[in-house]
Amino acid sequence: MYLASGILLWFIGQSGTNHIGASGLIYAVAFFLFVGSVREGNRNSMALSFFIILMYGSMIWGLTPFTVQANVSWEGHLSGAIIGVILALYVYKDYIKPQELYTEDDRPFFERHPIDI
């Protein structure tokens, strides 16, 4: 994420602006989590990641050139957000699958055997 957002920043960044720090990575992770939770359909995860995006310095406002200071790289924020969305849409997989419901009778490991004494 960090490398990809840096490469994208190298293409879209303007000269005369400081393009340093980890804000691209932070934006990439935040937007990856939000879009991944939207894809998953998990409302709790969606609400939590959206809350993080809003509370972490109003990340939405950091994507535009009109709301940040002149020497802050809003392009770095934008490139991180773009990379996070791309990775969430094309690379993210459902790693946690819902487990099937079972009872102890369905699994032979849990069968009860009489003990001979």
Coordinates of N, CA and C in Angstrom, one line a residue:
M1 N 0.8 -1.2 0.0 CA 0.0 0.0 0.0 C 0.9 1.3 0.0
Y2 N 1.9 1.2 0.8 CA 2.7 2.4 1.0 C 3.5 2.7 -0.3
L3 N 4.0 1.6 -0.9 CA 4.7 1.8 -2.2 C 3.8 2.2 -3.3
A4 N 2.6 1.6 -3.4 CA 1.7 1.9 -4.5 C 1.2 3.3 -4.4
S5 N 0.9 3.7 -3.2 CA 0.4 5.1 -3.0 C 1.5 6.1 -3.3
G6 N 2.8 5.8 -3.0 CA 3.9 6.6 -3.3 C 4.1 6.7 -4.8
I7 N 4.0 5.6 -5.5 CA 4.2 5.6 -7.0 C 3.1 6.4 -7.6
L8 N 1.8 6.3 -7.2 CA 0.7 7.1 -7.7 C 1.0 8.6 -7.4
L9 N 1.4 8.8 -6.2 CA 1.7 10.2 -5.8 C 2.8 10.8 -6.7
W10 N 3.8 10.0 -7.1 CA 4.8 10.5 -8.0 C 4.3 10.9 -9.3
F11 N 3.2 10.3 -9.8 CA 2.6 10.7 -11.0 C 1.7 11.9 -10.9
I12 N 0.9 12.0 -9.8 CA -0.1 13.1 -9.7 C 0.4 14.2 -8.8
G13 N 1.5 14.1 -8.1 CA 1.9 15.2 -7.2 C 2.4 16.4 -7.9
Q14 N 2.2 17.5 -7.2 CA 2.7 18.8 -7.7 C 4.0 19.1 -7.1
S15 N 4.8 19.9 -7.8 CA 6.1 20.3 -7.3 C 5.9 21.5 -6.3
G16 N 6.8 21.7 -5.4 CA 6.6 22.7 -4.4 C 5.8 22.4 -3.2
T17 N 5.4 21.1 -3.1 CA 4.6 20.6 -2.0 C 5.4 19.6 -1.3
N18 N 5.4 19.5 0.0 CA 6.1 18.5 0.8 C 5.3 17.2 0.7
H19 N 5.9 16.2 0.1 CA 5.3 14.8 -0.1 C 6.0 13.9 0.8
I20 N 5.9 14.1 2.1 CA 6.6 13.2 3.1 C 5.6 12.7 4.1
G21 N 5.9 11.7 4.8 CA 5.1 11.2 5.9 C 4.3 9.9 5.5
A22 N 3.5 9.5 6.4 CA 2.8 8.2 6.2 C 1.3 8.4 6.0
S23 N 0.9 9.7 5.6 CA -0.5 9.9 5.5 C -1.1 9.2 4.3
G24 N -0.3 8.9 3.3 CA -0.8 8.1 2.1 C -1.2 6.7 2.6
L25 N -0.3 6.1 3.4 CA -0.6 4.8 4.0 C -1.8 4.8 4.9
I26 N -1.9 5.8 5.7 CA -3.1 5.9 6.6 C -4.4 6.0 5.8
Y27 N -4.4 6.8 4.8 CA -5.6 6.9 4.0 C -5.8 5.6 3.2
A28 N -4.8 5.0 2.7 CA -5.0 3.7 2.0 C -5.6 2.7 2.9
V29 N -5.1 2.5 4.2 CA -5.6 1.5 5.1 C -7.1 1.9 5.5
A30 N -7.4 3.2 5.8 CA -8.7 3.5 6.2 C -9.7 3.3 5.1
F31 N -9.4 3.7 3.8 CA -10.3 3.4 2.7 C -10.4 2.0 2.3
F32 N -9.3 1.2 2.5 CA -9.3 -0.2 2.3 C -10.3 -0.9 3.3
L33 N -10.2 -0.5 4.5 CA -11.1 -1.1 5.5 C -12.6 -0.7 5.3
F34 N -12.8 0.5 4.9 CA -14.2 0.9 4.6 C -14.8 0.2 3.4
V35 N -14.1 0.3 2.3 CA -14.6 -0.4 1.1 C -14.7 -1.9 1.2
G36 N -13.7 -2.5 1.9 CA -13.8 -3.9 2.2 C -15.0 -4.3 3.0
S37 N -15.3 -3.5 4.0 CA -16.5 -3.8 4.9 C -17.8 -3.6 4.1
V38 N -17.8 -2.6 3.2 CA -19.0 -2.4 2.3 C -19.1 -3.7 1.4
R39 N -18.0 -4.2 0.8 CA -18.1 -5.4 0.0 C -18.6 -6.6 0.8
E40 N -18.1 -6.7 2.0 CA -18.5 -7.8 2.9 C -19.9 -7.7 3.3
G41 N -20.5 -6.5 3.5 CA -21.8 -6.3 3.9 C -22.0 -6.3 5.4
N42 N -20.9 -6.2 6.1 CA -20.9 -6.2 7.6 C -21.2 -4.8 8.1
R43 N -22.3 -4.6 8.6 CA -22.7 -3.2 9.0 C -21.9 -2.7 10.2
N44 N -21.6 -3.6 11.1 CA -20.8 -3.1 12.3 C -19.4 -2.7 11.8
S45 N -18.8 -3.4 11.0 CA -17.5 -3.0 10.5 C -17.5 -1.8 9.6
M46 N -18.6 -1.7 8.8 CA -18.8 -0.5 8.0 C -19.0 0.7 8.9
A47 N -19.8 0.7 9.9 CA -20.0 1.8 10.8 C -18.7 2.2 11.5
L48 N -17.9 1.2 12.0 CA -16.7 1.5 12.7 C -15.7 2.2 11.8
S49 N -15.5 1.6 10.6 CA -14.5 2.2 9.7 C -14.9 3.6 9.2
F50 N -16.2 3.8 9.0 CA -16.7 5.1 8.6 C -16.5 6.1 9.7
F51 N -16.7 5.7 11.0 CA -16.5 6.5 12.1 C -15.0 6.9 12.2
I52 N -14.1 6.0 11.9 CA -12.7 6.2 12.0 C -12.3 7.3 10.9
I53 N -12.9 7.1 9.7 CA -12.6 8.1 8.6 C -13.1 9.5 9.0
L54 N -14.2 9.6 9.7 CA -14.7 10.9 10.1 C -13.9 11.5 11.2
M55 N -13.5 10.6 12.2 CA -12.9 11.2 13.4 C -11.4 11.4 13.2
Y56 N -10.8 10.7 12.3 CA -9.3 10.9 12.1 C -9.1 12.2 11.3
G57 N -9.3 13.3 11.9 CA -9.0 14.6 11.3 C -9.9 14.9 10.1
S58 N -11.1 14.3 10.1 CA -12.0 14.5 8.9 C -11.3 14.1 7.6
M59 N -11.0 12.9 7.4 CA -10.2 12.4 6.3 C -10.9 12.8 5.0
I60 N -12.1 12.9 4.9 CA -12.8 13.3 3.7 C -12.3 14.7 3.2
W61 N -12.2 15.6 4.1 CA -11.7 16.9 3.8 C -10.3 17.0 3.3
G62 N -9.5 16.0 3.7 CA -8.1 16.0 3.4 C -7.8 15.6 1.9
L63 N -8.9 15.2 1.2 CA -8.8 14.7 -0.2 C -8.9 15.9 -1.2
T64 N -9.3 17.1 -0.7 CA -9.5 18.2 -1.6 C -8.4 19.2 -1.4
P65 N -8.0 20.0 -2.4 CA -7.0 21.0 -2.3 C -7.4 22.3 -1.6
F66 N -8.7 22.4 -1.4 CA -9.3 23.7 -0.8 C -9.3 23.7 0.7
T67 N -9.1 22.5 1.3 CA -9.3 22.4 2.8 C -8.1 22.1 3.5
V68 N -6.9 22.0 2.9 CA -5.7 21.7 3.6 C -4.8 22.9 3.4
Q69 N -3.7 23.0 4.2 CA -2.8 24.1 4.1 C -2.0 24.0 2.8
A70 N -1.4 25.1 2.4 CA -0.8 25.1 1.1 C 0.4 24.2 1.0
N71 N 1.1 24.0 2.1 CA 2.3 23.1 2.0 C 2.0 21.7 2.4
V72 N 0.8 21.3 2.5 CA 0.4 19.9 2.8 C 0.0 19.2 1.6
S73 N 0.5 18.0 1.4 CA 0.3 17.2 0.2 C -1.1 16.5 0.2
W74 N -2.1 17.2 -0.3 CA -3.4 16.6 -0.4 C -3.4 15.5 -1.5
E75 N -2.4 15.6 -2.4 CA -2.3 14.6 -3.5 C -1.9 13.2 -2.8
G76 N -1.1 13.3 -1.8 CA -0.7 12.1 -1.1 C -1.9 11.4 -0.4
H77 N -2.8 12.2 0.2 CA -4.0 11.7 0.8 C -4.9 11.1 -0.3
L78 N -5.0 11.8 -1.4 CA -5.8 11.3 -2.5 C -5.3 10.0 -3.1
S79 N -3.9 9.9 -3.3 CA -3.3 8.7 -3.9 C -3.5 7.5 -2.9
G80 N -3.4 7.8 -1.6 CA -3.6 6.7 -0.7 C -5.0 6.2 -0.7
A81 N -6.0 7.1 -0.8 CA -7.4 6.7 -0.8 C -7.7 5.9 -2.1
I82 N -7.1 6.4 -3.2 CA -7.4 5.6 -4.5 C -6.8 4.2 -4.4
I83 N -5.6 4.1 -3.9 CA -5.0 2.8 -3.8 C -5.7 1.9 -2.8
G84 N -6.2 2.4 -1.7 CA -7.0 1.7 -0.7 C -8.3 1.2 -1.4
V85 N -9.0 2.0 -2.2 CA -10.2 1.6 -2.8 C -9.9 0.5 -3.9
I86 N -8.8 0.7 -4.7 CA -8.5 -0.3 -5.7 C -8.1 -1.6 -5.1
L87 N -7.3 -1.6 -4.0 CA -7.0 -2.9 -3.4 C -8.2 -3.6 -2.7
A88 N -9.1 -2.8 -2.2 CA -10.3 -3.4 -1.6 C -11.2 -4.0 -2.6
L89 N -11.3 -3.4 -3.8 CA -12.2 -3.9 -4.9 C -11.6 -5.1 -5.6
Y90 N -10.3 -5.1 -5.8 CA -9.7 -6.1 -6.7 C -8.8 -7.1 -6.0
V91 N -8.3 -6.8 -4.8 CA -7.4 -7.8 -4.2 C -8.1 -8.4 -3.0
Y92 N -9.0 -7.7 -2.3 CA -9.6 -8.1 -1.0 C -10.4 -9.4 -1.3
K93 N -10.2 -10.4 -0.4 CA -11.0 -11.6 -0.5 C -11.6 -11.8 0.9
D94 N -12.7 -12.5 0.9 CA -13.4 -12.8 2.1 C -12.6 -13.9 2.9
Y95 N -11.7 -13.5 3.7 CA -10.9 -14.4 4.4 C -11.6 -15.1 5.6
I96 N -12.6 -14.5 6.1 CA -13.4 -15.1 7.2 C -14.7 -15.5 6.7
K97 N -14.8 -16.8 6.5 CA -16.0 -17.4 6.0 C -16.9 -17.7 7.2
P98 N -18.2 -17.6 7.0 CA -19.2 -18.0 8.1 C -19.1 -19.5 8.3
Q99 N -19.1 -19.9 9.5 CA -19.0 -21.3 9.8 C -20.4 -21.9 9.8
E100 N -20.5 -23.1 9.4 CA -21.8 -23.8 9.3 C -22.1 -24.2 10.8
L101 N -23.4 -24.1 11.0 CA -23.9 -24.5 12.3 C -23.9 -26.0 12.4
Y102 N -23.5 -26.5 13.6 CA -23.5 -28.0 13.8 C -23.8 -28.3 15.2
T103 N -24.2 -29.5 15.4 CA -24.4 -30.0 16.8 C -23.4 -31.0 17.1
E104 N -23.3 -31.4 18.3 CA -22.3 -32.4 18.7 C -22.6 -33.8 18.1
D105 N -23.9 -34.0 17.8 CA -24.2 -35.3 17.2 C -23.8 -35.4 15.7
D106 N -23.5 -34.3 15.1 CA -23.1 -34.3 13.7 C -21.6 -34.6 13.5
R107 N -20.9 -34.5 14.5 CA -19.4 -34.6 14.4 C -19.0 -35.9 15.2
P108 N -18.4 -36.8 14.4 CA -18.0 -38.1 15.1 C -17.0 -38.0 16.2
F109 N -16.2 -36.9 16.2 CA -15.2 -36.7 17.2 C -15.8 -36.6 18.6
F110 N -17.0 -36.0 18.6 CA -17.7 -35.8 19.9 C -18.6 -36.9 20.3
E111 N -18.6 -38.0 19.6 CA -19.5 -39.1 20.0 C -19.1 -39.6 21.4
R112 N -20.1 -39.9 22.1 CA -19.9 -40.4 23.4 C -19.8 -42.0 23.4
H113 N -18.7 -42.5 24.0 CA -18.6 -43.9 24.1 C -18.6 -44.3 25.5
P114 N -19.2 -45.5 25.8 CA -19.3 -45.9 27.2 C -17.9 -46.3 27.7
I115 N -17.6 -46.1 28.9 CA -16.3 -46.4 29.5 C -16.4 -47.7 30.2
D116 N -15.6 -48.7 29.9 CA -15.6 -50.0 30.6 C -14.6 -49.9 31.8
I117 N -15.1 -50.2 33.0 CA -14.2 -50.1 34.2 C -14.1 -51.5 34.7

